[in-house]
Amino acid sequence: MATRKTEVLMINSVGEYVAGTKVKLPPDEADSFILKGYADGPLSREFSDEEREAHRAVTQEVTV
Amino acid sequence: MSAHYNLALQEFLKGTIGDVTAGGTVLKVRLMRVSAYTFAQTHQFASSLPAALVTDVILGSKAANGQGADPGCFDAADATFVAVPSGAAIDCLATYKDTGVAGTSPLLWYIDGFTVTPNGGDITIQWANANPFIAKL
């Protein structure tokens, strides 16, 4: 049975997923990318504020 | 001491490096540590770089005019490296045109002057939003 995937529009380039392109990702990965601000797209479910914060907690940003 | 690789500038002048903003041209960014890499103008290809700490990122939304009003400035969307292993600070990066073979992938730009100590999570490189953006020719 085929695994359902979620189509997202990449905002950042993430690894080999190129910014400005639409990619289909497993729902968990798509949710993570959307919650972290790496991509735009539909979430697979509602996320609590705590869950949203948990996704962002270990991300780091540096300006060059 | 951020810098262009002069051998890349030479290729830009000769027109042999092609349109690096074109969709079919793959530009990648590699995170590095200055303890593992010393910039040198003799370096021409990605084979001169140390092994990747994490999967190199392919740049997207590339532009040759900054955000529209700065001709000559290369810009792209921010680059996120996923699950960078914890360890010593990361403090430099290089951009190269990927040909699929490190020994023929031209080095373009080297950037340092930043530091981030990986915590095992993602690291996003936020490019400057003003001239020179990522690099200005």
Short mmCIF file of N, CA, C and O in Angstrom, two decimals, chain B:
data_model
loop_
_atom_site.label_atom_id
_atom_site.label_comp_id
_atom_site.label_asym_id
_atom_site.label_seq_id
_atom_site.Cartn_x
_atom_site.Cartn_y
_atom_site.Cartn_z
N MET B 1 37.41 36.62 7.12
CA MET B 1 38.04 36.82 5.83
C MET B 1 37.26 36.09 4.75
O MET B 1 37.70 35.10 4.22
N SER B 2 36.06 36.54 4.49
CA SER B 2 35.29 35.93 3.42
C SER B 2 35.92 36.34 2.08
O SER B 2 36.49 37.42 1.97
N ALA B 3 35.79 35.46 1.09
CA ALA B 3 36.48 35.74 -0.16
C ALA B 3 35.90 34.95 -1.32
O ALA B 3 35.27 33.91 -1.12
N HIS B 4 36.12 35.49 -2.49
CA HIS B 4 35.88 34.72 -3.71
C HIS B 4 37.09 33.83 -3.93
O HIS B 4 38.21 34.19 -3.55
N TYR B 5 36.87 32.71 -4.55
CA TYR B 5 38.00 31.93 -5.05
C TYR B 5 38.40 32.56 -6.39
O TYR B 5 37.56 32.64 -7.31
N ASN B 6 39.62 33.02 -6.50
CA ASN B 6 40.05 33.72 -7.71
C ASN B 6 39.95 32.86 -8.97
O ASN B 6 39.68 33.36 -10.06
N LEU B 7 40.15 31.57 -8.79
CA LEU B 7 40.06 30.70 -9.97
C LEU B 7 38.61 30.63 -10.47
O LEU B 7 38.38 30.41 -11.65
N ALA B 8 37.67 30.84 -9.56
CA ALA B 8 36.26 30.92 -9.99
C ALA B 8 36.00 32.23 -10.71
O ALA B 8 35.32 32.25 -11.74
N LEU B 9 36.56 33.32 -10.17
CA LEU B 9 36.40 34.62 -10.85
C LEU B 9 36.94 34.54 -12.28
O LEU B 9 36.36 35.09 -13.22
N GLN B 10 38.06 33.85 -12.41
CA GLN B 10 38.64 33.67 -13.75
C GLN B 10 37.65 32.97 -14.67
O GLN B 10 37.48 33.36 -15.83
N GLU B 11 36.98 31.96 -14.13
CA GLU B 11 36.02 31.22 -14.96
C GLU B 11 34.78 32.06 -15.27
O GLU B 11 34.21 31.95 -16.35
N PHE B 12 34.39 32.92 -14.29
CA PHE B 12 33.29 33.84 -14.58
C PHE B 12 33.67 34.76 -15.73
O PHE B 12 32.88 35.00 -16.65
N LEU B 13 34.90 35.29 -15.71
CA LEU B 13 35.36 36.20 -16.77
C LEU B 13 35.41 35.51 -18.12
O LEU B 13 35.07 36.09 -19.15
N LYS B 14 35.80 34.26 -18.10
CA LYS B 14 35.91 33.51 -19.35
C LYS B 14 34.54 32.99 -19.80
O LYS B 14 34.39 32.51 -20.92
N GLY B 15 33.57 33.07 -18.91
CA GLY B 15 32.23 32.59 -19.25
C GLY B 15 32.10 31.09 -19.22
O GLY B 15 31.12 30.53 -19.72
N THR B 16 33.06 30.42 -18.64
CA THR B 16 33.05 28.96 -18.68
C THR B 16 32.32 28.32 -17.50
O THR B 16 32.11 27.12 -17.50
N ILE B 17 31.98 29.15 -16.53
CA ILE B 17 31.32 28.56 -15.36
C ILE B 17 29.81 28.51 -15.53
O ILE B 17 29.11 27.81 -14.81
N GLY B 18 29.31 29.25 -16.52
CA GLY B 18 27.88 29.21 -16.83
C GLY B 18 27.07 30.11 -15.91
O GLY B 18 27.59 30.83 -15.07
N ASP B 19 25.75 30.05 -16.11
CA ASP B 19 24.82 30.84 -15.32
C ASP B 19 24.55 30.09 -14.01
O ASP B 19 23.81 29.11 -14.00
N VAL B 20 25.14 30.58 -12.93
CA VAL B 20 25.01 29.85 -11.67
C VAL B 20 23.64 30.04 -11.03
O VAL B 20 23.31 29.38 -10.05
N THR B 21 22.83 30.95 -11.60
CA THR B 21 21.48 31.12 -11.07
C THR B 21 20.47 30.23 -11.80
O THR B 21 19.30 30.17 -11.41
N ALA B 22 20.91 29.58 -12.86
CA ALA B 22 19.99 28.76 -13.65
C ALA B 22 19.46 27.59 -12.81
O ALA B 22 20.18 27.03 -11.97
N GLY B 23 18.23 27.22 -13.09
CA GLY B 23 17.61 26.15 -12.32
C GLY B 23 18.35 24.83 -12.43
O GLY B 23 18.36 24.04 -11.49
N GLY B 24 18.95 24.58 -13.57
CA GLY B 24 19.63 23.31 -13.76
C GLY B 24 21.04 23.28 -13.21
O GLY B 24 21.71 22.24 -13.28
N THR B 25 21.49 24.41 -12.67
CA THR B 25 22.84 24.47 -12.11
C THR B 25 22.76 24.24 -10.60
O THR B 25 22.04 24.94 -9.90
N VAL B 26 23.48 23.25 -10.13
CA VAL B 26 23.42 22.88 -8.71
C VAL B 26 24.57 23.54 -7.96
O VAL B 26 25.74 23.23 -8.18
N LEU B 27 24.19 24.48 -7.08
CA LEU B 27 25.19 25.07 -6.18
C LEU B 27 24.96 24.49 -4.79
O LEU B 27 23.83 24.45 -4.30
N LYS B 28 26.03 24.05 -4.17
CA LYS B 28 25.93 23.47 -2.84
C LYS B 28 26.76 24.26 -1.83
O LYS B 28 27.73 24.92 -2.20
N VAL B 29 26.33 24.15 -0.59
CA VAL B 29 27.04 24.79 0.52
C VAL B 29 27.53 23.70 1.47
O VAL B 29 26.77 22.79 1.81
N ARG B 30 28.78 23.83 1.89
CA ARG B 30 29.34 22.89 2.86
C ARG B 30 29.75 23.63 4.13
O ARG B 30 30.49 24.62 4.07
N LEU B 31 29.24 23.18 5.26
CA LEU B 31 29.67 23.71 6.55
C LEU B 31 31.02 23.11 6.91
O LEU B 31 31.26 21.91 6.68
N MET B 32 31.86 23.93 7.52
CA MET B 32 33.20 23.45 7.87
C MET B 32 33.67 24.12 9.16
O MET B 32 33.00 25.00 9.71
N ARG B 33 34.83 23.67 9.61
CA ARG B 33 35.50 24.31 10.75
C ARG B 33 36.85 24.84 10.26
O ARG B 33 37.54 24.15 9.49
N VAL B 34 37.22 26.04 10.72
CA VAL B 34 38.50 26.59 10.30
C VAL B 34 39.66 25.72 10.80
O VAL B 34 40.75 25.75 10.24
N SER B 35 39.38 24.93 11.84
CA SER B 35 40.43 24.02 12.32
C SER B 35 40.69 22.90 11.33
O SER B 35 41.74 22.25 11.38
N ALA B 36 39.76 22.69 10.40
CA ALA B 36 39.90 21.60 9.44
C ALA B 36 40.12 22.09 8.01
O ALA B 36 40.41 21.30 7.12
N TYR B 37 39.96 23.40 7.81
CA TYR B 37 40.11 23.93 6.47
C TYR B 37 40.76 25.30 6.50
O TYR B 37 40.30 26.20 7.21
N THR B 38 41.81 25.45 5.75
CA THR B 38 42.47 26.74 5.59
C THR B 38 42.24 27.23 4.17
O THR B 38 42.65 26.56 3.21
N PHE B 39 41.57 28.36 4.06
CA PHE B 39 41.29 28.93 2.74
C PHE B 39 42.60 29.18 1.99
O PHE B 39 43.57 29.68 2.56
N ALA B 40 42.58 28.87 0.71
CA ALA B 40 43.75 29.15 -0.13
C ALA B 40 43.28 29.44 -1.54
O ALA B 40 42.37 28.76 -2.05
N GLN B 41 43.89 30.43 -2.16
CA GLN B 41 43.49 30.79 -3.52
C GLN B 41 43.93 29.74 -4.54
O GLN B 41 43.51 29.79 -5.70
N THR B 42 44.74 28.82 -4.13
CA THR B 42 45.12 27.73 -5.03
C THR B 42 44.04 26.66 -5.10
O THR B 42 44.09 25.79 -5.97
N HIS B 43 43.07 26.73 -4.21
CA HIS B 43 41.99 25.73 -4.21
C HIS B 43 41.02 26.03 -5.35
O HIS B 43 40.49 27.14 -5.44
N GLN B 44 40.78 25.06 -6.18
CA GLN B 44 39.90 25.27 -7.33
C GLN B 44 38.62 24.44 -7.27
O GLN B 44 37.57 24.88 -7.74
N PHE B 45 38.74 23.25 -6.71
CA PHE B 45 37.60 22.34 -6.75
C PHE B 45 37.21 21.87 -5.35
O PHE B 45 38.00 21.95 -4.40
N ALA B 46 36.00 21.31 -5.25
CA ALA B 46 35.48 20.86 -3.96
C ALA B 46 36.32 19.74 -3.35
O ALA B 46 36.20 19.46 -2.15
N SER B 47 37.13 19.12 -4.14
CA SER B 47 38.01 18.07 -3.61
C SER B 47 39.04 18.65 -2.65
O SER B 47 39.67 17.89 -1.90
N SER B 48 39.20 19.98 -2.62
CA SER B 48 40.11 20.61 -1.66
C SER B 48 39.46 20.81 -0.29
O SER B 48 40.15 21.18 0.67
N LEU B 49 38.16 20.60 -0.22
CA LEU B 49 37.45 20.80 1.05
C LEU B 49 37.54 19.55 1.92
O LEU B 49 37.67 18.44 1.41
N PRO B 50 37.42 19.74 3.24
CA PRO B 50 37.36 18.57 4.12
C PRO B 50 36.04 17.83 3.90
O PRO B 50 35.10 18.36 3.31
N ALA B 51 35.97 16.62 4.41
CA ALA B 51 34.75 15.82 4.29
C ALA B 51 33.57 16.58 4.90
O ALA B 51 33.72 17.33 5.87
N ALA B 52 32.40 16.36 4.33
CA ALA B 52 31.21 17.05 4.82
C ALA B 52 30.86 16.58 6.23
O ALA B 52 30.90 15.39 6.54
N LEU B 53 30.50 17.56 7.09
CA LEU B 53 30.06 17.25 8.45
C LEU B 53 28.64 16.73 8.44
O LEU B 53 28.22 15.98 9.33
N VAL B 54 27.89 17.15 7.45
CA VAL B 54 26.47 16.82 7.30
C VAL B 54 26.18 17.03 5.82
O VAL B 54 26.98 17.65 5.11
N THR B 55 25.08 16.48 5.34
CA THR B 55 24.76 16.60 3.92
C THR B 55 24.81 18.06 3.44
O THR B 55 24.18 18.93 4.05
N ASP B 56 25.56 18.31 2.38
CA ASP B 56 25.62 19.65 1.81
C ASP B 56 24.22 20.08 1.34
O ASP B 56 23.43 19.24 0.89
N VAL B 57 23.96 21.38 1.44
CA VAL B 57 22.65 21.90 1.04
C VAL B 57 22.72 22.46 -0.37
O VAL B 57 23.69 23.13 -0.74
N ILE B 58 21.68 22.15 -1.15
CA ILE B 58 21.56 22.70 -2.50
C ILE B 58 20.83 24.04 -2.42
O ILE B 58 19.72 24.11 -1.89
N LEU B 59 21.43 25.08 -2.94
CA LEU B 59 20.80 26.41 -2.89
C LEU B 59 19.64 26.51 -3.87
O LEU B 59 19.70 25.98 -4.99
N GLY B 60 18.58 27.22 -3.42
CA GLY B 60 17.42 27.43 -4.27
C GLY B 60 17.02 28.89 -4.26
O GLY B 60 17.52 29.69 -3.45
N SER B 61 16.07 29.24 -5.13
CA SER B 61 15.60 30.62 -5.27
C SER B 61 16.79 31.56 -5.50
O SER B 61 16.91 32.62 -4.88
N LYS B 62 17.66 31.16 -6.41
CA LYS B 62 18.89 31.90 -6.66
C LYS B 62 18.62 33.15 -7.50
O LYS B 62 17.76 33.14 -8.37
N ALA B 63 19.38 34.20 -7.22
CA ALA B 63 19.22 35.45 -7.97
C ALA B 63 20.57 36.13 -8.12
O ALA B 63 21.45 35.99 -7.25
N ALA B 64 20.72 36.86 -9.21
CA ALA B 64 21.98 37.56 -9.48
C ALA B 64 21.89 39.04 -9.16
O ALA B 64 22.81 39.79 -9.44
N ASN B 65 20.77 39.45 -8.57
CA ASN B 65 20.58 40.88 -8.29
C ASN B 65 20.11 41.09 -6.85
O ASN B 65 19.25 41.93 -6.59
N GLY B 66 20.68 40.34 -5.93
CA GLY B 66 20.26 40.47 -4.54
C GLY B 66 18.79 40.15 -4.43
O GLY B 66 18.35 39.09 -4.84
N GLN B 67 18.02 41.10 -3.96
CA GLN B 67 16.56 40.92 -3.91
C GLN B 67 15.88 41.81 -4.92
O GLN B 67 14.75 42.24 -4.73
N GLY B 68 16.59 42.12 -5.98
CA GLY B 68 15.97 42.84 -7.09
C GLY B 68 16.62 44.16 -7.44
O GLY B 68 16.47 44.64 -8.55
N ALA B 69 17.32 44.76 -6.50
CA ALA B 69 17.84 46.10 -6.74
C ALA B 69 19.35 46.19 -6.61
O ALA B 69 19.90 47.28 -6.53
N ASP B 70 20.00 45.06 -6.54
CA ASP B 70 21.45 45.06 -6.34
C ASP B 70 22.13 44.16 -7.37
O ASP B 70 22.56 43.05 -7.04
N PRO B 71 22.24 44.64 -8.60
CA PRO B 71 22.87 43.84 -9.64
C PRO B 71 24.28 43.40 -9.23
O PRO B 71 25.03 44.18 -8.62
N GLY B 72 24.60 42.18 -9.56
CA GLY B 72 25.93 41.68 -9.24
C GLY B 72 26.03 40.96 -7.91
O GLY B 72 27.07 40.41 -7.59
N CYS B 73 24.92 41.00 -7.15
CA CYS B 73 24.91 40.33 -5.85
C CYS B 73 24.20 38.99 -5.97
O CYS B 73 23.03 38.94 -6.38
N PHE B 74 24.88 37.94 -5.59
CA PHE B 74 24.26 36.62 -5.61
C PHE B 74 23.50 36.41 -4.32
O PHE B 74 24.03 36.63 -3.22
N ASP B 75 22.23 35.97 -4.44
CA ASP B 75 21.42 35.69 -3.27
C ASP B 75 20.69 34.37 -3.49
O ASP B 75 20.56 33.89 -4.63
N ALA B 76 20.21 33.81 -2.41
CA ALA B 76 19.46 32.56 -2.47
C ALA B 76 18.67 32.44 -1.17
O ALA B 76 18.90 33.19 -0.21
N ALA B 77 17.76 31.50 -1.14
CA ALA B 77 17.00 31.24 0.09
C ALA B 77 17.94 30.71 1.16
O ALA B 77 18.99 30.11 0.86
N ASP B 78 17.55 30.91 2.41
CA ASP B 78 18.37 30.42 3.52
C ASP B 78 18.55 28.90 3.41
O ASP B 78 17.71 28.18 2.87
N ALA B 79 19.66 28.44 3.96
CA ALA B 79 20.05 27.04 3.83
C ALA B 79 20.01 26.35 5.19
O ALA B 79 20.66 26.81 6.14
N THR B 80 19.26 25.26 5.27
CA THR B 80 19.12 24.54 6.53
C THR B 80 19.81 23.18 6.45
O THR B 80 19.52 22.39 5.55
N PHE B 81 20.68 22.95 7.40
CA PHE B 81 21.37 21.67 7.51
C PHE B 81 20.69 20.88 8.62
O PHE B 81 20.56 21.37 9.75
N VAL B 82 20.27 19.67 8.30
CA VAL B 82 19.44 18.89 9.22
C VAL B 82 20.29 18.01 10.13
O VAL B 82 21.23 17.34 9.67
N ALA B 83 19.95 18.06 11.43
CA ALA B 83 20.55 17.17 12.41
C ALA B 83 22.08 17.17 12.33
O ALA B 83 22.72 16.13 12.14
N VAL B 84 22.64 18.35 12.49
CA VAL B 84 24.11 18.49 12.47
C VAL B 84 24.67 17.87 13.76
O VAL B 84 24.25 18.26 14.85
N PRO B 85 25.57 16.92 13.65
CA PRO B 85 26.08 16.27 14.86
C PRO B 85 26.70 17.27 15.84
O PRO B 85 27.39 18.21 15.44
N SER B 86 26.43 17.05 17.12
CA SER B 86 27.03 17.89 18.15
C SER B 86 28.55 17.80 18.06
O SER B 86 29.10 16.78 17.67
N GLY B 87 29.20 18.90 18.46
CA GLY B 87 30.65 18.91 18.42
C GLY B 87 31.18 20.31 18.52
O GLY B 87 30.47 21.22 18.96
N ALA B 88 32.41 20.48 18.08
CA ALA B 88 33.05 21.79 18.13
C ALA B 88 32.32 22.78 17.23
O ALA B 88 31.56 22.38 16.33
N ALA B 89 32.57 24.04 17.50
CA ALA B 89 31.91 25.10 16.74
C ALA B 89 32.20 24.99 15.25
O ALA B 89 33.31 24.62 14.84
N ILE B 90 31.19 25.31 14.48
CA ILE B 90 31.31 25.40 13.03
C ILE B 90 31.46 26.89 12.71
O ILE B 90 30.69 27.72 13.20
N ASP B 91 32.47 27.21 11.89
CA ASP B 91 32.77 28.63 11.75
C ASP B 91 33.18 29.07 10.34
O ASP B 91 33.72 30.17 10.17
N CYS B 92 32.92 28.24 9.36
CA CYS B 92 33.13 28.69 7.99
C CYS B 92 32.33 27.80 7.05
O CYS B 92 31.85 26.73 7.44
N LEU B 93 32.20 28.26 5.82
CA LEU B 93 31.49 27.47 4.82
C LEU B 93 32.04 27.82 3.45
O LEU B 93 32.69 28.85 3.25
N ALA B 94 31.78 26.93 2.53
CA ALA B 94 32.17 27.18 1.14
C ALA B 94 31.01 26.81 0.24
O ALA B 94 30.22 25.91 0.54
N THR B 95 30.89 27.55 -0.86
CA THR B 95 29.88 27.27 -1.88
C THR B 95 30.60 26.79 -3.14
O THR B 95 31.64 27.33 -3.50
N TYR B 96 30.02 25.77 -3.75
CA TYR B 96 30.63 25.26 -4.97
C TYR B 96 29.56 24.85 -5.96
O TYR B 96 28.40 24.60 -5.60
N LYS B 97 29.95 24.81 -7.23
CA LYS B 97 29.05 24.33 -8.29
C LYS B 97 29.27 22.83 -8.40
O LYS B 97 30.38 22.38 -8.74
N ASP B 98 28.22 22.08 -8.12
CA ASP B 98 28.36 20.63 -8.09
C ASP B 98 28.19 20.03 -9.48
O ASP B 98 27.16 20.20 -10.12
N THR B 99 29.23 19.35 -9.91
CA THR B 99 29.16 18.65 -11.19
C THR B 99 28.87 17.17 -11.00
O THR B 99 28.71 16.43 -11.96
N GLY B 100 28.84 16.76 -9.74
CA GLY B 100 28.68 15.34 -9.44
C GLY B 100 29.99 14.68 -9.10
O GLY B 100 30.01 13.56 -8.59
N VAL B 101 31.08 15.37 -9.39
CA VAL B 101 32.42 14.85 -9.09
C VAL B 101 33.19 15.96 -8.36
O VAL B 101 33.35 17.06 -8.91
N ALA B 102 33.64 15.67 -7.15
CA ALA B 102 34.30 16.71 -6.35
C ALA B 102 35.50 17.31 -7.09
O ALA B 102 35.75 18.52 -7.00
N GLY B 103 36.21 16.49 -7.80
CA GLY B 103 37.43 16.94 -8.47
C GLY B 103 37.20 17.85 -9.66
O GLY B 103 38.15 18.42 -10.21
N THR B 104 35.92 18.02 -10.06
CA THR B 104 35.61 18.95 -11.16
C THR B 104 34.56 19.97 -10.75
O THR B 104 34.02 20.68 -11.60
N SER B 105 34.25 20.04 -9.45
CA SER B 105 33.21 20.96 -8.95
C SER B 105 33.87 22.25 -8.49
O SER B 105 34.51 22.29 -7.43
N PRO B 106 33.71 23.34 -9.25
CA PRO B 106 34.44 24.58 -8.93
C PRO B 106 33.99 25.21 -7.62
O PRO B 106 32.79 25.35 -7.36
N LEU B 107 34.97 25.61 -6.83
CA LEU B 107 34.69 26.38 -5.62
C LEU B 107 34.38 27.82 -6.03
O LEU B 107 35.06 28.38 -6.90
N LEU B 108 33.37 28.41 -5.40
CA LEU B 108 32.96 29.76 -5.76
C LEU B 108 33.28 30.78 -4.68
O LEU B 108 34.00 31.75 -4.92
N TRP B 109 32.71 30.57 -3.47
CA TRP B 109 32.87 31.55 -2.40
C TRP B 109 33.17 30.86 -1.08
O TRP B 109 32.69 29.76 -0.82
N TYR B 110 33.93 31.57 -0.28
CA TYR B 110 34.26 31.11 1.08
C TYR B 110 33.78 32.18 2.06
O TYR B 110 33.99 33.37 1.83
N ILE B 111 33.10 31.76 3.10
CA ILE B 111 32.58 32.72 4.10
C ILE B 111 32.95 32.23 5.49
O ILE B 111 32.74 31.05 5.83
N ASP B 112 33.52 33.14 6.28
CA ASP B 112 33.74 32.84 7.70
C ASP B 112 33.29 34.06 8.50
O ASP B 112 32.48 34.85 8.03
N GLY B 113 33.75 34.19 9.73
CA GLY B 113 33.32 35.31 10.54
C GLY B 113 32.03 35.04 11.29
O GLY B 113 31.38 35.97 11.77
N PHE B 114 31.63 33.80 11.38
CA PHE B 114 30.46 33.42 12.18
C PHE B 114 30.85 32.20 12.99
O PHE B 114 31.86 31.55 12.72
N THR B 115 30.06 31.88 13.98
CA THR B 115 30.31 30.67 14.74
C THR B 115 28.99 30.15 15.30
O THR B 115 28.13 30.93 15.71
N VAL B 116 28.84 28.85 15.23
CA VAL B 116 27.67 28.19 15.80
C VAL B 116 28.11 26.81 16.30
O VAL B 116 28.79 26.08 15.59
N THR B 117 27.76 26.53 17.54
CA THR B 117 28.13 25.24 18.13
C THR B 117 26.96 24.29 17.99
O THR B 117 25.90 24.51 18.61
N PRO B 118 27.09 23.25 17.18
CA PRO B 118 25.95 22.38 16.91
C PRO B 118 25.47 21.64 18.15
O PRO B 118 26.29 21.13 18.92
N ASN B 119 24.14 21.58 18.30
CA ASN B 119 23.56 20.88 19.45
C ASN B 119 22.87 19.58 19.05
O ASN B 119 22.11 19.01 19.84
N GLY B 120 23.11 19.16 17.82
CA GLY B 120 22.49 17.94 17.32
C GLY B 120 21.22 18.21 16.52
O GLY B 120 20.70 17.32 15.86
N GLY B 121 20.75 19.45 16.56
CA GLY B 121 19.56 19.82 15.80
C GLY B 121 19.94 20.43 14.46
O GLY B 121 21.06 20.25 13.97
N ASP B 122 18.98 21.14 13.90
CA ASP B 122 19.20 21.74 12.58
C ASP B 122 19.94 23.08 12.73
O ASP B 122 19.78 23.78 13.73
N ILE B 123 20.69 23.43 11.72
CA ILE B 123 21.34 24.74 11.67
C ILE B 123 20.92 25.42 10.37
O ILE B 123 21.10 24.85 9.28
N THR B 124 20.36 26.61 10.51
CA THR B 124 19.98 27.40 9.33
C THR B 124 20.97 28.54 9.14
O THR B 124 21.22 29.32 10.05
N ILE B 125 21.52 28.59 7.95
CA ILE B 125 22.37 29.71 7.56
C ILE B 125 21.48 30.77 6.94
O ILE B 125 20.86 30.55 5.90
N GLN B 126 21.39 31.90 7.62
CA GLN B 126 20.58 33.01 7.12
C GLN B 126 21.51 33.96 6.38
O GLN B 126 22.37 34.60 6.99
N TRP B 127 21.31 34.04 5.09
CA TRP B 127 22.15 34.93 4.28
C TRP B 127 21.77 36.37 4.55
O TRP B 127 20.62 36.67 4.85
N ALA B 128 22.73 37.27 4.43
CA ALA B 128 22.47 38.69 4.63
C ALA B 128 21.37 39.16 3.68
O ALA B 128 21.29 38.71 2.54
N ASN B 129 20.54 40.05 4.18
CA ASN B 129 19.44 40.58 3.36
C ASN B 129 19.77 41.93 2.75
O ASN B 129 18.88 42.70 2.41
N ALA B 130 21.04 42.22 2.65
CA ALA B 130 21.47 43.48 2.03
C ALA B 130 22.79 43.23 1.31
O ALA B 130 23.46 42.21 1.55
N ASN B 131 23.14 44.15 0.44
CA ASN B 131 24.40 44.08 -0.30
C ASN B 131 25.56 43.74 0.64
O ASN B 131 25.68 44.41 1.67
N PRO B 132 26.33 42.72 0.43
CA PRO B 132 26.47 41.94 -0.79
C PRO B 132 25.66 40.64 -0.81
O PRO B 132 25.94 39.77 -1.62
N PHE B 133 24.68 40.46 0.09
CA PHE B 133 23.90 39.23 0.19
C PHE B 133 24.90 38.07 0.42
O PHE B 133 25.67 38.13 1.38
N ILE B 134 24.91 37.07 -0.45
CA ILE B 134 25.86 35.97 -0.27
C ILE B 134 27.24 36.35 -0.81
O ILE B 134 28.26 36.14 -0.18
N ALA B 135 27.24 36.95 -1.97
CA ALA B 135 28.52 37.35 -2.58
C ALA B 135 28.25 38.35 -3.69
O ALA B 135 27.21 38.29 -4.35
N LYS B 136 29.19 39.24 -3.85
CA LYS B 136 29.09 40.22 -4.95
C LYS B 136 30.29 40.08 -5.85
O LYS B 136 31.43 40.02 -5.36
N LEU B 137 30.03 40.01 -7.15
CA LEU B 137 31.15 39.92 -8.08
C LEU B 137 31.73 41.30 -8.34
O LEU B 137 31.05 42.30 -8.19
#
